[in-house]
Coordinates of C-alpha atoms and ligand atoms in Angstrom, one line a residue:
Chain A
X280 CA -46.6 62.3 32.4
X281 CA -50.1 62.5 31.3
X282 CA -51.6 59.1 31.1
X283 CA -55.3 59.8 30.0
X284 CA -57.9 57.5 31.9
X285 CA -60.2 56.2 29.6
X286 CA -61.2 58.7 26.6
X287 CA -64.4 58.5 25.1
X288 CA -62.8 60.4 21.7
X289 CA -60.3 58.2 20.1
X290 CA -57.6 56.0 21.9
X291 CA -54.6 57.4 23.6
X292 CA -51.0 55.3 23.1
X293 CA -48.5 56.0 25.9
X294 CA -45.1 54.1 25.9
X295 CA -43.9 53.2 29.0
X296 CA -41.2 50.5 28.3
X297 CA -39.9 50.0 24.6
X298 CA -36.7 48.1 25.6
X299 CA -36.4 44.2 24.8
X300 CA -35.0 41.4 26.4
X301 CA -33.3 43.4 30.1
X302 CA -33.9 46.9 31.4
X303 CA -31.2 49.0 30.6
X304 CA -30.6 52.4 32.9
X305 CA -27.5 53.3 31.3
X306 CA -26.6 56.6 29.6
X307 CA -26.2 55.2 25.9
X308 CA -29.8 54.6 26.1
X309 CA -31.4 57.1 28.4
X310 CA -33.3 59.3 25.6
X311 CA -35.5 56.2 24.4
X312 CA -35.4 54.7 27.2
X313 CA -34.2 51.3 29.2
X314 CA -37.5 49.9 30.6
X315 CA -38.8 46.6 29.0
X316 CA -42.1 46.6 27.6
X317 CA -45.8 48.6 28.4
X318 CA -47.8 50.3 26.6
X319 CA -51.0 51.6 27.9
X320 CA -54.0 52.0 25.7
X321 CA -56.8 54.3 27.4
X322 CA -59.6 53.2 25.7
X323 CA -63.3 54.2 25.1
X324 CA -65.6 54.0 28.7
X325 CA -62.3 54.2 30.9
X326 CA -61.3 51.2 29.2
X327 CA -57.7 50.9 30.0
X328 CA -55.5 48.5 28.8
X329 CA -51.8 47.4 29.3
X330 CA -49.7 45.5 26.5
X331 CA -47.4 43.6 28.7
X332 CA -46.2 44.0 32.2
X333 CA -42.2 44.4 31.7
X334 CA -40.1 47.2 34.1
X335 CA -42.1 50.1 32.4
X336 CA -45.4 48.4 34.1
X337 CA -44.1 49.3 37.7
X338 CA -43.7 53.0 36.3
X339 CA -47.1 53.1 34.6
X340 CA -48.9 52.0 37.6
X341 CA -47.3 54.1 39.7
X342 CA -48.6 57.0 37.7
X343 CA -52.3 55.4 38.1
X344 CA -51.9 55.4 41.6
X345 CA -52.7 58.9 41.5
X346 CA -56.2 58.4 40.1
X347 CA -58.7 55.5 40.8
X348 CA -55.8 52.9 41.4
X349 CA -54.9 54.8 44.6
X350 CA -57.9 54.2 46.1
X351 CA -58.8 50.6 45.1
X352 CA -61.4 51.3 42.3
X353 CA -59.0 50.8 39.3
X354 CA -59.7 47.8 36.6
X355 CA -56.9 47.0 34.5
X356 CA -56.4 44.1 31.5
X357 CA -52.9 43.2 30.9
X358 CA -52.5 41.4 28.1
X359 CA -49.1 39.2 27.9
X360 CA -47.0 38.7 24.3
X361 CA -45.6 35.9 26.5
X362 CA -44.3 35.1 30.0
X363 CA -40.7 35.9 29.3
X364 CA -38.9 38.2 32.2
X365 CA -39.0 41.1 30.0
X366 CA -42.7 41.1 29.5
X367 CA -43.5 40.2 33.2
X368 CA -41.1 41.6 35.7
X369 CA -42.7 44.7 36.1
X370 CA -45.9 43.1 38.0
X371 CA -44.9 42.0 41.0
X372 CA -43.4 45.8 41.8
X373 CA -46.6 47.3 41.0
X374 CA -48.0 49.4 43.4
X375 CA -51.7 49.2 42.1
X376 CA -51.4 45.2 42.9
X377 CA -50.8 45.8 46.5
X378 CA -54.4 48.3 46.8
X379 CA -57.4 46.1 47.6
X380 CA -60.2 47.1 45.4
X381 CA -58.3 46.9 42.0
X382 CA -59.4 44.2 39.7
X383 CA -56.3 43.5 37.2
X384 CA -57.1 40.9 34.6
X385 CA -54.1 39.0 33.0
X386 CA -54.6 37.8 29.2
X387 CA -52.4 35.4 27.6
X388 CA -51.4 31.6 26.6
X389 CA -49.8 29.1 28.5
X390 CA -46.0 29.2 27.9
X391 CA -45.6 25.9 30.1
X392 CA -47.2 22.9 31.5
X393 CA -50.1 24.0 33.6
X394 CA -51.1 27.4 32.1
X395 CA -50.5 31.2 32.3
X396 CA -51.3 31.5 36.2
X397 CA -48.9 28.7 37.2
X398 CA -46.1 30.4 34.7
X399 CA -46.6 33.7 36.8
X400 CA -46.7 32.0 40.5
X401 CA -43.3 30.3 39.1
X402 CA -42.5 33.9 38.7
X403 CA -43.1 35.0 42.1
X404 CA -42.1 31.7 44.0
X405 CA -40.4 33.5 47.6
X406 CA -37.2 32.2 46.7
X407 CA -36.7 34.7 43.8
X408 CA -39.3 37.4 44.9
X409 CA -38.9 40.1 47.9
X410 CA -42.3 41.0 47.5
X411 CA -45.4 39.7 49.0
X412 CA -47.2 37.5 46.6
X413 CA -50.6 38.5 45.4
X414 CA -51.5 35.9 43.3
X415 CA -51.9 33.6 46.5
X416 CA -54.5 34.4 48.8
X417 CA -52.7 35.8 51.6
X418 CA -51.5 39.3 51.7
X419 CA -53.8 39.9 48.6
X420 CA -53.9 43.4 47.6
X421 CA -55.5 43.5 43.8
X422 CA -58.3 41.1 42.9
X423 CA -55.9 39.2 40.1
X424 CA -57.7 37.2 37.5
X425 CA -56.5 35.4 34.6
X426 CA -57.7 35.0 31.2
X427 CA -56.2 31.9 29.3
X428 CA -56.4 32.8 25.8
X429 CA -58.5 29.9 23.7
X430 CA -61.0 31.8 21.6
X431 CA -58.9 34.3 19.2
X432 CA -61.6 36.6 19.2
X433 CA -63.1 38.5 22.7
X434 CA -64.3 41.5 24.4
X435 CA -62.8 43.9 26.9
X436 CA -65.4 46.5 27.3
X437 CA -66.1 48.0 24.4
X438 CA -63.1 47.3 22.6
X439 CA -63.2 44.4 20.5
X440 CA -59.5 42.2 20.4
X441 CA -58.2 39.8 18.5
X442 CA -55.6 37.4 19.5
X443 CA -53.6 34.8 17.1
X444 CA -50.6 32.9 17.8
X445 CA -47.6 34.4 15.9
X446 CA -44.3 32.3 14.4
X447 CA -41.0 32.6 16.5
X448 CA -38.3 30.8 14.5
X449 CA -38.3 27.1 16.5
X450 CA -39.5 28.5 20.0
X451 CA -42.7 28.6 21.5
X452 CA -45.4 31.0 19.9
X453 CA -45.9 33.9 21.4
X454 CA -49.5 36.2 21.1
X455 CA -49.9 39.2 18.8
X456 CA -52.8 41.2 19.5
X457 CA -55.4 43.5 17.5
X458 CA -57.7 46.2 19.3
X459 CA -60.2 48.1 17.8
X460 CA -62.3 50.8 19.8
X461 CA -64.5 53.4 17.7
X462 CA -63.3 52.9 14.4
X463 CA -60.0 52.8 15.4
X464 CA -57.3 50.0 15.4
X465 CA -54.0 49.2 17.4
X466 CA -51.8 46.0 16.5
X467 CA -49.3 44.5 18.8
X468 CA -46.7 42.4 17.5
X469 CA -43.6 41.7 19.2
X470 CA -41.0 38.9 19.9
X471 CA -42.0 37.8 16.7
X472 CA -39.3 36.0 13.8
X473 CA -41.1 35.4 10.7
X474 CA -40.3 32.2 8.6
X475 CA -37.2 33.1 5.7
X476 CA -37.5 36.6 7.3
X477 CA -40.7 37.2 5.6
X478 CA -43.5 39.1 7.6
X479 CA -45.6 38.2 3.9
X480 CA -45.4 34.1 5.5
X481 CA -47.5 34.9 8.3
X482 CA -51.3 35.0 7.4
X483 CA -51.6 36.0 11.3
X484 CA -49.6 38.9 11.2
X485 CA -51.4 40.0 8.2
X486 CA -54.8 39.4 9.9
X487 CA -53.9 41.5 13.1
X488 CA -52.3 44.6 11.1
X489 CA -54.4 44.7 8.5
X490 CA -55.3 48.7 7.8
X491 CA -54.3 49.4 11.7
X492 CA -54.4 52.8 12.5
X493 CA -51.1 51.9 14.6
X494 CA -49.1 49.1 14.3
X495 CA -46.5 48.5 17.0
X496 CA -43.6 45.6 16.1
X497 CA -40.8 43.8 17.3
X498 CA -37.7 45.7 15.8
X499 CA -34.6 44.2 18.3
X500 CA -31.9 43.6 15.1
X501 CA -30.8 45.3 12.2
X502 CA -30.8 43.5 8.8
X503 CA -27.3 43.0 9.2
X504 CA -27.4 41.4 12.4
X505 CA -30.1 38.5 11.4
X506 CA -28.1 36.0 9.8
X507 CA -26.6 35.5 13.0
X508 CA -29.3 35.4 15.1
X509 CA -31.7 33.0 13.4
X510 CA -34.2 31.7 16.1
X511 CA -33.5 34.2 18.5
X512 CA -37.5 35.1 18.1
X513 CA -37.3 38.5 16.7
X514 CA -37.4 40.7 13.9
X515 CA -35.8 43.6 12.1
X516 CA -36.9 47.2 11.6
X517 CA -37.2 46.3 8.3
X518 CA -39.3 43.5 8.7
X519 CA -41.7 45.8 10.9
X520 CA -42.3 48.5 8.0
X521 CA -42.7 45.7 5.4
X522 CA -45.4 44.4 7.2
X523 CA -46.6 48.2 7.7
X524 CA -46.1 48.3 4.2
X525 CA -48.0 45.0 3.3
X526 CA -51.1 45.3 5.7
X527 CA -51.6 49.0 4.6
X528 CA -50.9 50.6 8.2
X529 CA -50.9 54.1 9.0
X530 CA -48.3 54.6 11.8
X531 CA -45.8 52.1 12.0
X532 CA -44.3 52.3 15.9
X533 CA -40.6 50.7 15.9
X534 CA -40.5 48.6 19.6
X535 CA -38.2 46.3 21.8
X536 CA -35.2 47.6 21.2
X537 CA -32.2 45.8 21.4
X538 CA -30.4 46.5 24.8
X539 CA -27.5 47.2 23.4
X540 CA -28.8 49.5 20.7
X541 CA -27.9 53.2 21.5
X542 CA -30.2 56.9 21.1
X543 CA -27.9 57.5 18.2
X544 CA -28.1 54.4 17.0
X545 CA -32.2 54.6 16.7
X546 CA -32.1 58.0 15.4
X547 CA -30.3 56.9 12.6
X548 CA -32.4 53.9 11.8
X549 CA -35.6 56.0 12.3
X550 CA -34.4 57.9 9.0
X551 CA -33.5 54.5 7.5
X552 CA -36.7 53.0 7.6
X553 CA -38.7 56.1 7.1
X554 CA -37.1 55.9 3.7
X555 CA -38.6 52.1 2.9
X556 CA -42.1 52.9 4.0
X557 CA -44.7 52.9 1.4
X558 CA -47.7 54.8 3.1
X559 CA -47.1 54.2 6.6
X560 CA -45.6 56.9 8.9
X561 CA -42.5 55.1 10.3
X562 CA -41.0 56.1 13.9
X563 CA -38.9 54.9 16.9
X564 CA -41.3 54.2 20.0
X565 CA -39.6 56.3 22.9
X566 CA -40.5 56.0 26.8
X567 CA -42.9 58.6 27.5
X568 CA -44.2 59.5 23.9
X569 CA -48.2 59.9 24.3
X570 CA -50.3 59.3 20.8
X571 CA -53.6 60.4 20.3
X572 CA -55.6 58.2 17.5
Chain B
X93 CA -7.4 45.6 45.5
X94 CA -9.7 47.5 43.1
X95 CA -13.6 47.6 43.3
X96 CA -16.1 48.8 40.5
X97 CA -19.5 49.5 41.0
X98 CA -21.3 47.8 38.0
X99 CA -24.7 48.3 39.8
X100 CA -26.2 49.9 43.2
X101 CA -29.7 49.8 43.0
X102 CA -31.9 47.5 45.4
X103 CA -35.2 45.8 44.2
X104 CA -35.1 46.2 40.7
X105 CA -33.6 48.2 37.9
X106 CA -34.6 51.7 38.0
X107 CA -34.2 53.2 34.1
X108 CA -36.0 56.6 35.2
X109 CA -34.7 59.7 35.1
X110 CA -34.2 60.1 38.7
X111 CA -31.8 57.6 39.0
X112 CA -29.5 58.5 36.3
X113 CA -26.6 60.1 38.5
X114 CA -26.3 57.4 40.8
X115 CA -27.4 54.4 38.4
X116 CA -30.2 52.2 38.0
X117 CA -28.7 48.8 37.5
X118 CA -29.2 46.0 40.2
X119 CA -26.3 44.9 42.3
X120 CA -23.1 43.8 40.8
X121 CA -19.1 44.9 42.1
X122 CA -16.4 43.5 40.6
X123 CA -13.4 43.1 42.9
X124 CA -9.5 42.8 41.4
X125 CA -5.8 42.3 42.9
X126 CA -3.0 41.4 40.9
X127 CA -4.8 39.8 38.2
X128 CA -7.2 38.0 40.7
X129 CA -10.7 38.4 39.8
X130 CA -13.9 38.0 41.8
X131 CA -17.5 39.5 41.1
X132 CA -20.3 39.8 43.8
X133 CA -23.6 39.6 42.6
X134 CA -25.0 39.3 39.4
X135 CA -27.5 42.0 39.0
X136 CA -28.2 43.6 35.8
X137 CA -25.0 45.6 36.3
X138 CA -23.1 42.0 35.4
X139 CA -24.3 42.9 31.5
X140 CA -21.8 45.8 31.1
X141 CA -19.3 44.1 33.1
X142 CA -19.4 41.1 30.8
X143 CA -18.7 43.5 27.9
X144 CA -16.3 45.2 29.8
X145 CA -14.4 41.9 30.1
X146 CA -14.7 40.2 26.8
X147 CA -13.4 43.9 25.2
X148 CA -10.4 43.3 27.0
X149 CA -9.4 39.9 27.1
X150 CA -11.6 38.2 29.5
X151 CA -9.9 35.9 32.0
X152 CA -10.0 32.2 31.3
X153 CA -12.1 31.6 34.8
X154 CA -14.4 33.7 36.8
X155 CA -15.6 33.8 40.3
X156 CA -19.2 34.6 41.1
X157 CA -20.1 34.9 44.8
X158 CA -23.5 35.6 45.3
X159 CA -25.8 37.0 48.2
X160 CA -29.2 34.9 47.6
X161 CA -31.2 34.4 44.6
X162 CA -33.5 37.4 44.8
X163 CA -33.9 38.4 41.0
X164 CA -31.9 41.6 42.2
X165 CA -29.3 39.5 42.5
X166 CA -29.2 37.0 39.8
X167 CA -31.4 38.6 36.6
X168 CA -28.3 39.8 35.0
X169 CA -26.8 36.7 34.7
X170 CA -28.6 34.9 31.5
X171 CA -27.2 38.6 30.1
X172 CA -23.6 38.1 31.0
X173 CA -21.8 37.3 27.6
X174 CA -18.9 36.0 29.2
X175 CA -21.3 32.6 29.6
X176 CA -22.0 32.1 25.9
X177 CA -17.7 31.4 25.5
X178 CA -17.4 27.8 25.3
X179 CA -13.8 28.5 26.5
X180 CA -14.8 30.0 29.7
X181 CA -15.2 28.9 33.2
X182 CA -17.3 30.2 35.7
X183 CA -17.6 29.2 38.9
X184 CA -20.7 30.3 41.3
X185 CA -20.6 30.4 44.7
X186 CA -23.3 30.9 47.7
X187 CA -23.6 29.8 51.3
X188 CA -24.2 25.9 51.8
X189 CA -27.9 25.6 51.2
X190 CA -29.8 23.1 52.1
X191 CA -32.4 23.0 49.6
X192 CA -33.5 24.9 47.0
X193 CA -30.0 25.1 45.5
X194 CA -28.8 28.0 43.7
X195 CA -28.5 25.8 40.5
X196 CA -31.9 24.9 40.5
X197 CA -33.1 28.7 41.1
X198 CA -30.3 29.7 38.4
X199 CA -31.9 27.0 36.0
X200 CA -35.4 28.1 36.9
X201 CA -34.6 31.7 36.1
X202 CA -33.7 30.5 32.4
X203 CA -36.7 28.1 32.0
X204 CA -38.1 28.1 28.7
X205 CA -40.7 30.1 29.8
X206 CA -38.7 33.1 30.8
X207 CA -35.7 32.6 28.8
X208 CA -34.8 31.6 25.2
X209 CA -31.6 29.9 26.7
X210 CA -32.0 26.9 28.9
X211 CA -28.5 27.4 31.8
X212 CA -27.2 23.7 30.5
X213 CA -27.2 24.9 26.9
X214 CA -25.0 28.0 28.0
X215 CA -21.4 27.0 26.0
X216 CA -19.4 28.4 28.5
X217 CA -18.5 25.4 31.7
X218 CA -20.7 26.6 34.7
X219 CA -20.2 25.2 37.9
X220 CA -22.2 25.7 41.4
X221 CA -20.2 25.4 45.0
X222 CA -21.1 26.2 48.0
X223 CA -19.3 27.6 51.4
X224 CA -19.5 26.6 54.6
X225 CA -20.6 29.2 57.1
X226 CA -17.7 30.6 59.2
X227 CA -14.7 28.9 57.5
X228 CA -12.7 30.8 55.8
X229 CA -11.5 29.6 52.1
X230 CA -9.1 30.0 49.6
X231 CA -10.9 31.3 46.3
X232 CA -9.9 32.9 43.7
X233 CA -6.2 34.5 45.6
X234 CA -8.7 35.9 47.9
X235 CA -9.4 34.7 51.4
X236 CA -13.4 34.0 51.6
X237 CA -15.7 34.0 54.5
X238 CA -19.4 33.9 54.7
X239 CA -21.9 34.4 57.2
X240 CA -25.7 34.4 57.2
X241 CA -27.5 37.4 57.4
X242 CA -31.0 38.3 58.8
X243 CA -33.2 38.5 55.4
X244 CA -36.0 36.5 53.9
X245 CA -35.3 33.1 52.6
X246 CA -31.0 32.1 52.8
X247 CA -29.0 35.0 52.4
X248 CA -25.1 35.8 53.2
X249 CA -22.9 38.6 53.6
X250 CA -18.8 38.2 52.5
X251 CA -15.4 39.3 53.7
X252 CA -12.9 39.1 51.2
X253 CA -9.5 39.7 52.4
X254 CA -5.9 39.5 50.8
X255 CA -2.6 40.9 51.5
X256 CA -3.9 42.2 54.7
X257 CA -6.6 44.2 52.4
X258 CA -10.1 43.3 53.9
X259 CA -13.5 44.2 52.1
X260 CA -17.0 43.0 53.4
X261 CA -20.1 42.9 51.3
X262 CA -22.9 43.2 54.0
X263 CA -26.0 42.9 51.6
X264 CA -29.2 42.3 51.8
X265 CA -29.7 42.1 55.8
X266 CA -32.2 43.6 58.3
X267 CA -31.3 44.8 61.5
X268 CA -31.5 41.9 64.2
X269 CA -35.0 43.0 65.6
X270 CA -37.3 40.7 63.7
X271 CA -35.9 37.4 62.6
X272 CA -36.6 36.8 58.9
X273 CA -35.4 34.0 58.1
X274 CA -38.0 31.0 57.0
X275 CA -35.8 28.6 59.6
X276 CA -34.5 29.7 62.5
X277 CA -32.2 27.8 64.3
X278 CA -33.8 24.8 66.5
X279 CA -33.4 25.0 70.1
X280 CA -32.5 28.4 70.1
X281 CA -34.4 31.3 71.4
X282 CA -35.5 34.2 68.9
X283 CA -33.2 36.9 71.0
X284 CA -30.2 34.2 70.9
X285 CA -30.7 34.0 66.9
X286 CA -31.0 37.7 66.7
X287 CA -28.0 38.2 68.8
X288 CA -25.9 35.6 66.5
X289 CA -27.4 37.2 63.3
X290 CA -26.2 40.6 64.6
X291 CA -22.5 39.0 65.5
X292 CA -22.3 37.7 62.1
X293 CA -22.6 41.0 60.5
X294 CA -19.9 42.4 62.9
X295 CA -17.8 39.4 62.2
X296 CA -17.7 39.9 58.4
X297 CA -17.1 43.7 59.0
X298 CA -14.0 42.8 61.7
X299 CA -11.1 45.2 61.2
X300 CA -12.1 45.6 57.7
X301 CA -10.9 48.3 55.2
X302 CA -13.8 49.0 53.6
X303 CA -17.7 47.9 54.1
X304 CA -20.3 47.6 51.5
X305 CA -23.5 47.8 53.4
X306 CA -27.6 47.9 52.7
X307 CA -28.4 51.4 53.1
X308 CA -31.9 50.7 51.6
X309 CA -34.2 52.7 54.2
X310 CA -34.3 55.9 56.3
X311 CA -35.1 55.2 59.8
X312 CA -38.6 56.0 59.5
X313 CA -39.1 54.1 55.8
X314 CA -37.7 51.2 57.9
X315 CA -40.1 51.3 61.1
X316 CA -42.9 50.9 58.2
X317 CA -41.2 48.5 56.6
X318 CA -39.7 46.2 58.9
X319 CA -40.1 42.9 57.6
X320 CA -38.9 43.5 53.9
X321 CA -35.4 42.6 55.0
X322 CA -33.4 45.8 54.4
X323 CA -31.2 47.8 56.6
X324 CA -30.4 51.9 57.3
X325 CA -27.4 53.7 57.8
X326 CA -27.7 54.1 61.4
X327 CA -27.5 50.2 61.3
X328 CA -24.6 50.3 59.7
X329 CA -22.6 52.4 61.2
X330 CA -23.1 50.6 64.6
X331 CA -21.9 47.3 63.0
X332 CA -18.5 49.7 61.7
X333 CA -18.5 50.9 64.9
X334 CA -18.0 47.7 66.7
X335 CA -16.0 46.0 63.8
X336 CA -13.5 48.9 63.6
X337 CA -14.0 49.3 59.6
X338 CA -12.5 52.5 58.0
X339 CA -14.9 52.7 55.2
X340 CA -18.3 52.5 54.5
X341 CA -20.2 52.3 51.3
X342 CA -23.8 53.3 51.5
X343 CA -25.4 50.8 48.5
X344 CA -28.4 49.0 47.7
X345 CA -30.3 52.0 46.9
X346 CA -34.2 52.2 47.0
X347 CA -35.6 52.2 43.6
X348 CA -38.0 54.8 44.8
X349 CA -34.8 57.6 45.8
X350 CA -34.2 60.3 43.8
X351 CA -30.7 61.3 43.0
X352 CA -31.0 64.8 45.0
X353 CA -32.6 63.3 47.8
X354 CA -29.5 60.3 48.1
X355 CA -27.3 63.2 47.8
X356 CA -28.5 65.1 50.9
X357 CA -29.0 61.4 52.7
X358 CA -24.8 60.8 51.9
X359 CA -24.1 64.3 53.0
X360 CA -25.6 63.9 56.4
X361 CA -24.1 60.6 56.1
X362 CA -20.9 61.6 55.9
X363 CA -21.2 64.0 59.1
X364 CA -22.7 61.3 61.1
X365 CA -19.8 58.9 60.1
X366 CA -16.8 61.6 60.9
X367 CA -18.2 62.0 64.3
X368 CA -17.2 58.5 64.9
X369 CA -14.1 58.7 62.8
X370 CA -15.6 56.8 60.1
X371 CA -15.6 57.6 56.2
X372 CA -18.7 57.2 54.7
X373 CA -19.3 57.4 50.7
X374 CA -22.1 56.6 48.4
X375 CA -21.9 53.7 45.6
X376 CA -22.3 55.0 42.7
X377 CA -22.4 53.1 39.2
X378 CA -19.3 52.9 37.0
X379 CA -16.8 54.3 39.9
X380 CA -13.4 52.3 41.1
X381 CA -11.9 52.6 44.2
X382 CA -8.4 51.6 44.6
X383 CA -7.7 50.3 48.4
X384 CA -4.0 50.2 49.7
X385 CA -2.5 50.0 52.9
X386 CA -2.4 53.8 52.7
X387 CA -6.0 54.2 52.3
X388 CA -8.9 54.3 49.7
X389 CA -8.7 56.5 46.4
X390 CA -11.2 57.0 43.5
X391 CA -9.7 56.1 40.0
X392 CA -10.8 58.3 37.3
Ligands
ZN856 ZN1 -39.6 40.6 24.6
ZN857 ZN1 -39.2 37.6 24.6
ZN858 ZN1 -31.5 43.1 47.0
ZN859 ZN1 -33.1 40.4 48.7

């Protein structure tokens, strides 16, 4: 797979993990992929932004090792939707984290007492974690920095980032993102559950997605499943398309597939979702897919 | 006795094409005998086991033996669907732990920062129990023995015995060359402690019909990563020889190991086993094996 290491013309989006909740290395999910969330944005001036650090992050950063990351010269920004396992479990196994000289900035919001760093330190507590802990000073490889998001707008090199909190039923809020680079916009809204199932109720979602060239959106559930899944903190593919319609997006990638969703079901759902689209081109995100905007 | 491999991969789940044939789910082995039922480790493989159990009329009482709380051995538990059924009781066993209790660690894994449903809110009745090292106990229709293994943290292997048939699960374990435990026994020399940890493996496998062994490394890989806490086929062969075991299953496959590579390693391993009268197999996800007095057979 070719990653595209920072582009001067356009943004390349590569899907490395599209599955929600838990990795599914199983036959019925083999085509769309079983790795948990990770999407790489290769932006201008060589800026690399990883959306989430699920199991896909392990393989994405292994791919970077062939280039600057292998020499300890890579600079990566990691944006976390939240700290659920499926969004962070690839970080400790990432080979580029063990190479001194690499610099990784983790952006996100605290999800429990003490903040983002403490949350991730709990993850790499040696009782659970079989590998050395690069968050602490001993054994360090990469330099890891933390950016606890307080100001909703910030810049990463030439990329303007907007991050707002998204509703998740009665659960802790989650961070949604909008990235703007050279007049191109990518919006990333995952692990979101709208009040009354209506994306129109969330001004944050509308603001992040407005006019995006690509909206990557949570599509964990089928519309018929959602009644029984209130407060699970996810959306349906229908809500993803509705937001794409309302916000005037050019493309909508259905993302964060339920671990039980089979490849055949995803094929069928893509056809149904496309029928509902008024404007955007709708597709199911698949591991290995690279898109040039 | 029947055993089914639901997860055979070590360290982390591998959903990549290179691991499709042998399987990418992390450790989970189901052992059954005449309606008695034990599950060893709760890696991601336990998710599909849970679905299978529910579709077949799940036993009301389930028993889990946990080797140690590294993620790859517990990360499937929050997705074990029987844990969401109010009428089901789940007993989770580990070796006696002085601190860092398994219940605390399971609960930490399901802290609201990491997972939507806290352990305490699971509808099933979940209880945590500990086994004293070296003392066989009757659990769920099996006689079960546990011993500590040389691995970072507190890790233990299991020996399951029933009707004269013996299965040993020796994973995760490193060769007895460096002490990897955080708390070596006070007053015991390092050399004596390593010897004790080595003998623990042999005790678990003594006269076993079948040994499931941590063959994560090749000898060359081990030499570079001695402190990781994993072993090699060569060490497994030695343990089985001393213990007089009949069958060895290569298990806890390296996440980088490609299917073609593992197939070659297995062929070599089979030949090496033959020369000492041991049958070597490679654990493959989804496979069921039947162990009887007459021998071991693969089920379709
Ligand atoms: Zn998620
Ligand atoms: Zn989540
Ligand atoms: Zn392990
Ligand atoms: Zn381990």
